[in-house]
JSON list of N, CA and C in Angstrom, two decimals:
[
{"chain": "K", "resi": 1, "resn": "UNK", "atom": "N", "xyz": [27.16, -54.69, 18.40]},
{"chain": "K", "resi": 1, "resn": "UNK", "atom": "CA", "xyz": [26.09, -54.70, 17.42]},
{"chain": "K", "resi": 1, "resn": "UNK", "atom": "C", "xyz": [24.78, -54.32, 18.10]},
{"chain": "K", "resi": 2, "resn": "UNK", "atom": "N", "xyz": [23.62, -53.46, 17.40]},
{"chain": "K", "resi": 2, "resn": "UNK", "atom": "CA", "xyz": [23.02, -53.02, 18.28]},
{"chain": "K", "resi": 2, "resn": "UNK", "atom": "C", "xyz": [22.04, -54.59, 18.48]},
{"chain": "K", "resi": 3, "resn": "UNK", "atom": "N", "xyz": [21.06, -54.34, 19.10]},
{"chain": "K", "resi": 3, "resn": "UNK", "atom": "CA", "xyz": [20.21, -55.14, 19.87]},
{"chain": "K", "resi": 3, "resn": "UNK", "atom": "C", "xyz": [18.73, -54.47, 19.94]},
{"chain": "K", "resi": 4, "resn": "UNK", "atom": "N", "xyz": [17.56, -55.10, 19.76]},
{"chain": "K", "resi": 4, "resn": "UNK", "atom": "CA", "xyz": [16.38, -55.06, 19.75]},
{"chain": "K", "resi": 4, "resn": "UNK", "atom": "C", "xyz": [15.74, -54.92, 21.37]},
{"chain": "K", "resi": 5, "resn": "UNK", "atom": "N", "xyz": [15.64, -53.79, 21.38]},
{"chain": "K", "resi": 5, "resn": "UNK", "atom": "CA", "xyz": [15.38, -53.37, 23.50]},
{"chain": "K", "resi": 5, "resn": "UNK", "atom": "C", "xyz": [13.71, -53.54, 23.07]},
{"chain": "K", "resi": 6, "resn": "UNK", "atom": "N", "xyz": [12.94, -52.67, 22.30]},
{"chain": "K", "resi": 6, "resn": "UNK", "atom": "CA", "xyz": [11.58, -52.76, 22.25]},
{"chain": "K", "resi": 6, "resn": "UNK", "atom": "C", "xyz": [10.92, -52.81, 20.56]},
{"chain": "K", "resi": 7, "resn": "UNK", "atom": "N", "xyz": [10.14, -52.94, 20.54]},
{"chain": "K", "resi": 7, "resn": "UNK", "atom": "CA", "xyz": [9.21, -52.83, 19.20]},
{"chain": "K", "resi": 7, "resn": "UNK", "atom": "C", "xyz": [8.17, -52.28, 19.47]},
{"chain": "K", "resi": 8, "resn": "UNK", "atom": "N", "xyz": [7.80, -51.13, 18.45]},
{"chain": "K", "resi": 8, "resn": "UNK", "atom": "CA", "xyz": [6.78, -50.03, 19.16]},
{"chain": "K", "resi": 8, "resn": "UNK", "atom": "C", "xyz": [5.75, -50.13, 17.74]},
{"chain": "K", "resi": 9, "resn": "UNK", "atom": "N", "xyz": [4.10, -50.21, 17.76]},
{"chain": "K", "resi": 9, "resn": "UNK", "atom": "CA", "xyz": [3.71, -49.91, 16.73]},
{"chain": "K", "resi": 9, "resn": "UNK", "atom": "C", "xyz": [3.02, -48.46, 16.96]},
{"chain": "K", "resi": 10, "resn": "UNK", "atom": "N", "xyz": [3.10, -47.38, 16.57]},
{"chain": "K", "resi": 10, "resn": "UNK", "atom": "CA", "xyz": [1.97, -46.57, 16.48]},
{"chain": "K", "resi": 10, "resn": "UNK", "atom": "C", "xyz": [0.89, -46.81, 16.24]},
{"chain": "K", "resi": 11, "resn": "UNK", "atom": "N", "xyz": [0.28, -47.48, 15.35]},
{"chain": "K", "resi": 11, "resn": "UNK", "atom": "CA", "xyz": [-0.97, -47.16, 15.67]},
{"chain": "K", "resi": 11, "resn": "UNK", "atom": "C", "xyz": [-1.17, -48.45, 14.58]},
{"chain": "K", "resi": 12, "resn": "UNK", "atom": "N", "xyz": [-2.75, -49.39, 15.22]},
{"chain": "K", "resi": 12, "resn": "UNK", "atom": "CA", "xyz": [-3.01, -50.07, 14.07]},
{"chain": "K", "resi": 12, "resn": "UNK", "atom": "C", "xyz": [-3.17, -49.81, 12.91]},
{"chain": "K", "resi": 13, "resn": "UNK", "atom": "N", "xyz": [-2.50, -50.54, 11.93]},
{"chain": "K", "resi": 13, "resn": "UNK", "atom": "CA", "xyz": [-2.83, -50.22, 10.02]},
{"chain": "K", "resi": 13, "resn": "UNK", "atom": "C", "xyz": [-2.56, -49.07, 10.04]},
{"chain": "K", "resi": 14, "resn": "UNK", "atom": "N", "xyz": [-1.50, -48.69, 10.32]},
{"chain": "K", "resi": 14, "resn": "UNK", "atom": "CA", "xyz": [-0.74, -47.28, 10.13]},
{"chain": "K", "resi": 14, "resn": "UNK", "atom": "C", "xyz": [-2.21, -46.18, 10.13]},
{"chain": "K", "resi": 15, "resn": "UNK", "atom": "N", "xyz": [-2.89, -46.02, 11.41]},
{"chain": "K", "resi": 15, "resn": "UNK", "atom": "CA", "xyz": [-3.72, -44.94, 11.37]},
{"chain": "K", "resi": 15, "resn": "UNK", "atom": "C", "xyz": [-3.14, -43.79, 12.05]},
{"chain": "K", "resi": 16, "resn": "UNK", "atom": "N", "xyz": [-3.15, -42.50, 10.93]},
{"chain": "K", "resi": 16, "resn": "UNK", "atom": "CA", "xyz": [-2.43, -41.11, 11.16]},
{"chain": "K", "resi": 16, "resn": "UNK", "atom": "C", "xyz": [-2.77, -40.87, 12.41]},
{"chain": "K", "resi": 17, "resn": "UNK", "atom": "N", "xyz": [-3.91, -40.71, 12.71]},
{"chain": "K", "resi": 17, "resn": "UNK", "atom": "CA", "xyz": [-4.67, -39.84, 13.93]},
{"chain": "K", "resi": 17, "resn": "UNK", "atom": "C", "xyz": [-4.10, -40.26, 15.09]},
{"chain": "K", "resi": 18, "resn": "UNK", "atom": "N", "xyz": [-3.80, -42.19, 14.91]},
{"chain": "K", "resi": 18, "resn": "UNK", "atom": "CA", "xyz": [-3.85, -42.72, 16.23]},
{"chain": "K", "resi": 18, "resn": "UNK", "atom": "C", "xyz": [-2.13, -42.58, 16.27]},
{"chain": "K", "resi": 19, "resn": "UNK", "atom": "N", "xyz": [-1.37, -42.91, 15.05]},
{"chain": "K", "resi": 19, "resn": "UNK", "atom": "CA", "xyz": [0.18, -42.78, 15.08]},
{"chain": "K", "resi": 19, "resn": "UNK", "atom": "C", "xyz": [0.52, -41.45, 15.72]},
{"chain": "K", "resi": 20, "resn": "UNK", "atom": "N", "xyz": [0.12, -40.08, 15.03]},
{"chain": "K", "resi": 20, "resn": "UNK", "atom": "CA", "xyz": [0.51, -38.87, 15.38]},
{"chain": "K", "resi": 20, "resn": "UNK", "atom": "C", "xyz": [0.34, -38.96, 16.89]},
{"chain": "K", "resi": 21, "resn": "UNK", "atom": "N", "xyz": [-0.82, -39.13, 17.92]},
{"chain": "K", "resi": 21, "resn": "UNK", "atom": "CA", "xyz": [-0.95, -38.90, 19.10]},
{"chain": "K", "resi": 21, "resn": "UNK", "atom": "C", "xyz": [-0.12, -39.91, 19.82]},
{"chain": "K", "resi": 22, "resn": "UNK", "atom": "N", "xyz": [0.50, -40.94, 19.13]},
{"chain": "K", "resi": 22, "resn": "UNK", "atom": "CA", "xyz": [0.88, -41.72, 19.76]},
{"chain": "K", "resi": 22, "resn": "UNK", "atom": "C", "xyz": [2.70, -41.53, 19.75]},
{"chain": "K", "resi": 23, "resn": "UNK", "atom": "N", "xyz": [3.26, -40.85, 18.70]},
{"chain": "K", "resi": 23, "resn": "UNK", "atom": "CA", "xyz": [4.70, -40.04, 17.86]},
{"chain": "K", "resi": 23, "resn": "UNK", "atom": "C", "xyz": [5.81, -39.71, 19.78]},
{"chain": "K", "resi": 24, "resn": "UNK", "atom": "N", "xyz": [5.01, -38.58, 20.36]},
{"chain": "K", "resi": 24, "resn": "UNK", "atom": "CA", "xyz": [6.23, -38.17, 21.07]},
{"chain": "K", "resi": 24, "resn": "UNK", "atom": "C", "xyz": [6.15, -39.12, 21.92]},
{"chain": "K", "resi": 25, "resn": "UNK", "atom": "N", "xyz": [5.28, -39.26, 22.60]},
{"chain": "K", "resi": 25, "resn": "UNK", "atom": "CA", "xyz": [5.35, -41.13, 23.93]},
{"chain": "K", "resi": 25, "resn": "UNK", "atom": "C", "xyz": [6.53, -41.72, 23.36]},
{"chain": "K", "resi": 26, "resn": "UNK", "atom": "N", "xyz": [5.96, -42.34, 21.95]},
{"chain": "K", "resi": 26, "resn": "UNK", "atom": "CA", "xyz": [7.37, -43.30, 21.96]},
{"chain": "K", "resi": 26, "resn": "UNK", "atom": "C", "xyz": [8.79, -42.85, 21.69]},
{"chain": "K", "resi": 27, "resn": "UNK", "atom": "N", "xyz": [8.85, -41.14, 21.05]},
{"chain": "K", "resi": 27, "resn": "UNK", "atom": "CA", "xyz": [10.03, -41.05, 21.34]},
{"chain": "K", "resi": 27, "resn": "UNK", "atom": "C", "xyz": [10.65, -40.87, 22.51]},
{"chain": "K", "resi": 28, "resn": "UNK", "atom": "N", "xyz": [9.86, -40.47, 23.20]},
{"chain": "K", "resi": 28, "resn": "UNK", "atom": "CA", "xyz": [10.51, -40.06, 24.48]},
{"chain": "K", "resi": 28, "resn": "UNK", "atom": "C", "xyz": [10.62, -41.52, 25.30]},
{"chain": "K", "resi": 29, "resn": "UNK", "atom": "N", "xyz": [9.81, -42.38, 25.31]},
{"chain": "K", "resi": 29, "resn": "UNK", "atom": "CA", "xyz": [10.11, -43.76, 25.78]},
{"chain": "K", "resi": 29, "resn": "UNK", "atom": "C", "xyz": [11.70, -44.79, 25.45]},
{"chain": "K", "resi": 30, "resn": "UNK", "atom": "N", "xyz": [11.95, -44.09, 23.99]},
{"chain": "K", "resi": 30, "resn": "UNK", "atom": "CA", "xyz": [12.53, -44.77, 23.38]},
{"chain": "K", "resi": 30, "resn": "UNK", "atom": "C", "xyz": [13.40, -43.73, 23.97]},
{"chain": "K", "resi": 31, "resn": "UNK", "atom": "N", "xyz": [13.88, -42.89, 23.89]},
{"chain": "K", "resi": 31, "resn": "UNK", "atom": "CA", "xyz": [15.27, -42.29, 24.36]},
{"chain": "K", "resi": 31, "resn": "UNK", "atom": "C", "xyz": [15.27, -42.51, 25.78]},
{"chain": "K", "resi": 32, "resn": "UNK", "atom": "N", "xyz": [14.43, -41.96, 26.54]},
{"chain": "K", "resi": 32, "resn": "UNK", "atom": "CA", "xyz": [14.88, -42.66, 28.17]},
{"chain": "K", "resi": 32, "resn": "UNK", "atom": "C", "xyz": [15.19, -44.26, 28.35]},
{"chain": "K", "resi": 33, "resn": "UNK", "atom": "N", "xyz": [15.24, -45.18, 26.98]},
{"chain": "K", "resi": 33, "resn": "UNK", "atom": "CA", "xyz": [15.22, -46.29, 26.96]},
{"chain": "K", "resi": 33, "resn": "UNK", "atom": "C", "xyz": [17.28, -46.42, 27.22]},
{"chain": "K", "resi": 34, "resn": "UNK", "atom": "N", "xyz": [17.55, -45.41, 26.36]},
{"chain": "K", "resi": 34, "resn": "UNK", "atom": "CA", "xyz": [18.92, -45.52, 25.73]},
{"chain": "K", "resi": 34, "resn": "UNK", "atom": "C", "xyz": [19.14, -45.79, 24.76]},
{"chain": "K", "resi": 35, "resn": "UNK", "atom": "N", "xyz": [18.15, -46.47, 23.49]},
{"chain": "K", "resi": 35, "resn": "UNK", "atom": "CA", "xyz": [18.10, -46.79, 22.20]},
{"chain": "K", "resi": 35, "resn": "UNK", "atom": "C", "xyz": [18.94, -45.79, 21.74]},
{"chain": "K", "resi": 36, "resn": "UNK", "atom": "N", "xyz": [19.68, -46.22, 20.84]},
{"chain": "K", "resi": 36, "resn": "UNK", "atom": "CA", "xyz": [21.16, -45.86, 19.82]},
{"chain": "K", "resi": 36, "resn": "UNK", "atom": "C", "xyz": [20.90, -46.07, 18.39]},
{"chain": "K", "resi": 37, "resn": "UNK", "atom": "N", "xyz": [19.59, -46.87, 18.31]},
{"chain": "K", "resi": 37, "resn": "UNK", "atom": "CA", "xyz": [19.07, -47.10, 16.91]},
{"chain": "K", "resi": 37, "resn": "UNK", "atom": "C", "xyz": [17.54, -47.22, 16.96]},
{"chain": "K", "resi": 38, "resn": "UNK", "atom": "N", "xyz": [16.62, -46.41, 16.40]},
{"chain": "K", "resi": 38, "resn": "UNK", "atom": "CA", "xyz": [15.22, -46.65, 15.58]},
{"chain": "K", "resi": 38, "resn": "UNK", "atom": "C", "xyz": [14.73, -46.72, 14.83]},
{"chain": "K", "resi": 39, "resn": "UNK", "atom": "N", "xyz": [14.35, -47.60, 14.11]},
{"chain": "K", "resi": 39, "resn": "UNK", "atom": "CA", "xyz": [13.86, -47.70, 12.52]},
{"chain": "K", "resi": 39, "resn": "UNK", "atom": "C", "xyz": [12.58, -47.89, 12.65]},
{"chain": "K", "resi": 40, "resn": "UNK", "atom": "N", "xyz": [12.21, -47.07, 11.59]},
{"chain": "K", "resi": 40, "resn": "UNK", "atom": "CA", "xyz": [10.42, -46.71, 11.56]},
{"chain": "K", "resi": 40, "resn": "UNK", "atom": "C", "xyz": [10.21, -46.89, 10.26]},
{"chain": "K", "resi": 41, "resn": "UNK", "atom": "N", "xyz": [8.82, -47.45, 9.52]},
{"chain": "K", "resi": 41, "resn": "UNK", "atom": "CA", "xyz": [8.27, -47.68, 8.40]},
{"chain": "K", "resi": 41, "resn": "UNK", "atom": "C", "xyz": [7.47, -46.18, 8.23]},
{"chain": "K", "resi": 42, "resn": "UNK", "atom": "N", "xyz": [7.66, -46.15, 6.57]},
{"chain": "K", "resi": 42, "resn": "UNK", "atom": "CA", "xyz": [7.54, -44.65, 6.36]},
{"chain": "K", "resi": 42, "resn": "UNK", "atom": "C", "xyz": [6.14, -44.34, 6.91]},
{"chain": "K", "resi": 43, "resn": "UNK", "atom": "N", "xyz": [5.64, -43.27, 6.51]},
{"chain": "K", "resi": 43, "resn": "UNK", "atom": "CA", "xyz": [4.25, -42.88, 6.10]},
{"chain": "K", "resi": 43, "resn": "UNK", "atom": "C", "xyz": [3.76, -42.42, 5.04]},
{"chain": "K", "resi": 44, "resn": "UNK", "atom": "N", "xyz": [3.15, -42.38, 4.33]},
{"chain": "K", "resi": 44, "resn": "UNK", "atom": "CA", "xyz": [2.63, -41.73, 3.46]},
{"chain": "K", "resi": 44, "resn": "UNK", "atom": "C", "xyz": [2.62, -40.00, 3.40]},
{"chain": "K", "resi": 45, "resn": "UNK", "atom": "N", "xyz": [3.01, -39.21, 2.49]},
{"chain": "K", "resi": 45, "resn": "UNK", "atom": "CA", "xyz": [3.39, -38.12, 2.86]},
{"chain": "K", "resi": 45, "resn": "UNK", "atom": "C", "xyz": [2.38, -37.42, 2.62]},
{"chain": "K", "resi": 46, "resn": "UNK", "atom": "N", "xyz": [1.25, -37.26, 3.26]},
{"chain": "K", "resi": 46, "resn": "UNK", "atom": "CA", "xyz": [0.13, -37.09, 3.07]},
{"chain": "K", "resi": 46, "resn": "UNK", "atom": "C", "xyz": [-0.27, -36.29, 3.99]},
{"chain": "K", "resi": 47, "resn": "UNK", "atom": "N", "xyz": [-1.62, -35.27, 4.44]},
{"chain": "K", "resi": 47, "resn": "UNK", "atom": "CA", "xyz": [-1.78, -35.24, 5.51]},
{"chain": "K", "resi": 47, "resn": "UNK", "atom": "C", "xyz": [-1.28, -34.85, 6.87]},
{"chain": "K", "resi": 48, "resn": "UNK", "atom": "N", "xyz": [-1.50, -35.92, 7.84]},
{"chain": "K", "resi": 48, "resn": "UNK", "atom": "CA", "xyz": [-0.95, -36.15, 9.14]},
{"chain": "K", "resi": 48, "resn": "UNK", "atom": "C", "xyz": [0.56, -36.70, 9.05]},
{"chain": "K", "resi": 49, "resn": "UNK", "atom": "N", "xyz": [0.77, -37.78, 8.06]},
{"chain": "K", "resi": 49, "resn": "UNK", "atom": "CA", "xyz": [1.27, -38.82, 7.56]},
{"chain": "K", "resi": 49, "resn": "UNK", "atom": "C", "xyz": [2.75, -37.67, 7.19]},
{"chain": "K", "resi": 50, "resn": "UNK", "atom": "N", "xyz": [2.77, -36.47, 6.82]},
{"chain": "K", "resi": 50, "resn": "UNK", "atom": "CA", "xyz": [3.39, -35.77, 6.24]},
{"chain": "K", "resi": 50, "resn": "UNK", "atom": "C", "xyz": [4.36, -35.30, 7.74]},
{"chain": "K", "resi": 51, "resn": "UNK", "atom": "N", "xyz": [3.32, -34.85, 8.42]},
{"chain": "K", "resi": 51, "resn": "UNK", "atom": "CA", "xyz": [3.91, -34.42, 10.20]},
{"chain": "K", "resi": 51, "resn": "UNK", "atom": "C", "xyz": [4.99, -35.59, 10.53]},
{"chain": "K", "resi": 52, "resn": "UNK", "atom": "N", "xyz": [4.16, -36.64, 10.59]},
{"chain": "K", "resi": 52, "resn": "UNK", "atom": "CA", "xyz": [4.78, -37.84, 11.21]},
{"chain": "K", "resi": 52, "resn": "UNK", "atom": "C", "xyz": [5.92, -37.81, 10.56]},
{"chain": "K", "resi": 53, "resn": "UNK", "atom": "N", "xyz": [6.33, -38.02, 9.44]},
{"chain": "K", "resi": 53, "resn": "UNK", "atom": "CA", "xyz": [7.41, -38.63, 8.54]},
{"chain": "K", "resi": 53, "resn": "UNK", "atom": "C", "xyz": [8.30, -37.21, 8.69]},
{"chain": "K", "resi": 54, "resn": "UNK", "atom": "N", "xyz": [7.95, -36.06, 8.88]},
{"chain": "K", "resi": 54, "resn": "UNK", "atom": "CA", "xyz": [8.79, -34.96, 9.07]},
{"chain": "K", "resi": 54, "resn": "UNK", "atom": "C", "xyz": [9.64, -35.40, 10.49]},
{"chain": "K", "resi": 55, "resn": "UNK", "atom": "N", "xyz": [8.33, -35.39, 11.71]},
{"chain": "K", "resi": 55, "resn": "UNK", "atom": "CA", "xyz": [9.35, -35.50, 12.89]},
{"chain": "K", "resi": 55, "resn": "UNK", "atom": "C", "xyz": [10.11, -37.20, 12.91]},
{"chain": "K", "resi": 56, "resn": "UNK", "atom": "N", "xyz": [9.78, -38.05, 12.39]},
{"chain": "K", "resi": 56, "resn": "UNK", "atom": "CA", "xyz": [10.90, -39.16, 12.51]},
{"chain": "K", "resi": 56, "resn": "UNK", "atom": "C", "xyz": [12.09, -38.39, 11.93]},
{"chain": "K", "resi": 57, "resn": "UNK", "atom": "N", "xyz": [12.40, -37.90, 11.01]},
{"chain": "K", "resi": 57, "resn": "UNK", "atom": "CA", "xyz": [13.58, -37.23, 9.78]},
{"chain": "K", "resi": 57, "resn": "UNK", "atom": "C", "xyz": [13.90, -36.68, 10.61]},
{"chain": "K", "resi": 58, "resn": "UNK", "atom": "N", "xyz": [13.35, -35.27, 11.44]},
{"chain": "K", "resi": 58, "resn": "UNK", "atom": "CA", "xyz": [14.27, -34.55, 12.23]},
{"chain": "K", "resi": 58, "resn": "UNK", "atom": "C", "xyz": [14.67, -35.15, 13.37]},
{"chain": "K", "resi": 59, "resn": "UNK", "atom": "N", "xyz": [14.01, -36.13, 14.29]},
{"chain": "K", "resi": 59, "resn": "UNK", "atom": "CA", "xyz": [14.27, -37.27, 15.32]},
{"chain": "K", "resi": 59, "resn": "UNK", "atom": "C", "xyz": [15.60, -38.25, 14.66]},
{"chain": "K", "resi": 60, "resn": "UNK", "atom": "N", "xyz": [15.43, -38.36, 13.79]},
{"chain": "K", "resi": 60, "resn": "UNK", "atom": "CA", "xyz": [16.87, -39.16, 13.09]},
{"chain": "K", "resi": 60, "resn": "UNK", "atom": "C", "xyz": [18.44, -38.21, 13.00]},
{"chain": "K", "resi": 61, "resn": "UNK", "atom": "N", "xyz": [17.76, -36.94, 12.56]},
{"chain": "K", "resi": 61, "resn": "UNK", "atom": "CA", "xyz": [18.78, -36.35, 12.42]},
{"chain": "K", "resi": 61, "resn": "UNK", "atom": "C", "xyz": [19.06, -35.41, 13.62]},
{"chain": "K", "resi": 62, "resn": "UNK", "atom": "N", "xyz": [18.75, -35.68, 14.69]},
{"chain": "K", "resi": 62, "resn": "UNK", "atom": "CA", "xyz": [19.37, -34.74, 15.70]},
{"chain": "K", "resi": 62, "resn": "UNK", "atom": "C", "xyz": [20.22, -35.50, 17.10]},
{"chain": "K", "resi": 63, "resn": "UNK", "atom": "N", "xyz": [20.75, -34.57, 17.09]},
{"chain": "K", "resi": 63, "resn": "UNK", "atom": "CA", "xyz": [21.91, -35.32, 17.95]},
{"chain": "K", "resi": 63, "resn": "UNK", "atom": "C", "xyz": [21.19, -35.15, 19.60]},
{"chain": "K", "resi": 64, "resn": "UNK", "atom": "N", "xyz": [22.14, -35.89, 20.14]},
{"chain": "K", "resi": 64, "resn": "UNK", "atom": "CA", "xyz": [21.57, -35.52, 21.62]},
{"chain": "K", "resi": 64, "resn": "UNK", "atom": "C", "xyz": [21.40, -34.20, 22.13]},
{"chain": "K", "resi": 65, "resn": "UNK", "atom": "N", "xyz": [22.59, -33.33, 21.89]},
{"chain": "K", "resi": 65, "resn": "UNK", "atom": "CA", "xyz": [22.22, -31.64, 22.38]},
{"chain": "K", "resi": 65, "resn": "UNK", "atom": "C", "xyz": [21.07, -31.53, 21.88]},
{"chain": "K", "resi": 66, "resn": "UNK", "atom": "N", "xyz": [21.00, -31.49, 20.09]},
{"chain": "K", "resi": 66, "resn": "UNK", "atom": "CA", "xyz": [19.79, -31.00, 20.07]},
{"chain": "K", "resi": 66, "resn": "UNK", "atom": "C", "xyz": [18.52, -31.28, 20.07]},
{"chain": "K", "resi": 67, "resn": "UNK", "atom": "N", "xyz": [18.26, -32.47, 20.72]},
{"chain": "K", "resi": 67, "resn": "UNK", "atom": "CA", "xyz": [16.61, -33.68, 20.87]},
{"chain": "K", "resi": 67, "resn": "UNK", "atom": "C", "xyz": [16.60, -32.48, 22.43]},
{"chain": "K", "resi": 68, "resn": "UNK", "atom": "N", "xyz": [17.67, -32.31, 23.15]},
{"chain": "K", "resi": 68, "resn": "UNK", "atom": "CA", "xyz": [17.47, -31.38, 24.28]},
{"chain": "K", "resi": 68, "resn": "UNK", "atom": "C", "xyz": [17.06, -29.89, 23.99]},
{"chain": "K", "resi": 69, "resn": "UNK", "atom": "N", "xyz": [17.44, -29.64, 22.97]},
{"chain": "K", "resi": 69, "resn": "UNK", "atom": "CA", "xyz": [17.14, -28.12, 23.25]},
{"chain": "K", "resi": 69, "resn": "UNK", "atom": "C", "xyz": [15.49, -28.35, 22.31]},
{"chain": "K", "resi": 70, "resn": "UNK", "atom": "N", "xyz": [15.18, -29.69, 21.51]},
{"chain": "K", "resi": 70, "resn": "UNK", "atom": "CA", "xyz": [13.77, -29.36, 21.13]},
{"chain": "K", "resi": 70, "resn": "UNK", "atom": "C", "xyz": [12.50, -29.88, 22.57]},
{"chain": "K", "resi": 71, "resn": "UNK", "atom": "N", "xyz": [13.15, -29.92, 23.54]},
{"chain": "K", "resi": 71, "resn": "UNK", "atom": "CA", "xyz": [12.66, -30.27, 23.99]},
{"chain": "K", "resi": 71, "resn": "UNK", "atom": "C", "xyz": [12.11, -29.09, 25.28]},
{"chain": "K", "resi": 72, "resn": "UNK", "atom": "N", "xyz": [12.86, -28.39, 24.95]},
{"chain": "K", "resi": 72, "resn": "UNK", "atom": "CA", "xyz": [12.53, -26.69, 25.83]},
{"chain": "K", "resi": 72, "resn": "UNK", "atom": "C", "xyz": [11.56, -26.38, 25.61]}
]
C-alpha cells in the first residue's frame, strides 16, 4: 500500500506565480524521491493556474520513458 514519503505545498493560498515557479522542483524532487503516487489539489483553470493543471495531467499521465524523454 503506498505510503506518504513527503507533502509538498506549492505555494501559499494556492498562489499561481509562486506554485508555477515552484511546479518542476517538486516534480523532480518527487521522482528522485521514488514516489509511485502524487496527488495534487486542482487549480483553477485560469491563467497560470491553466499551465499548472496542464503539466500535473501530463506528469500523471506519463510513464517513466516518457517523464525521460520530456526531460531532454
Amino acid at each position: 500500500s503506498p505510503r506518504i514519503v513527503a507533502a509538498l505545498a506549492l505555494a501559499p493560498h494556492h498562489d499561481p506565480t509562486v506554485a508555477a515557479a515552484s511546479l518542476f522542483d517538486a516534480l523532480h524532487r518527487l521522482d528522485a524521491s521514488g514516489a509511485t503516487l502524487i496527488v495534487a489539489a486542482p487549480y483553477p483553470e485560469s491563467g497560470l493556474g491553466r499551465a499548472i493543471a496542464d503539466r500535473l495531467r501530463r506528469a500523471a499521465a506519463a510513464t517513466p520513458r516518457h517523464a525521460d524523454e520530456e526531460r531532454r
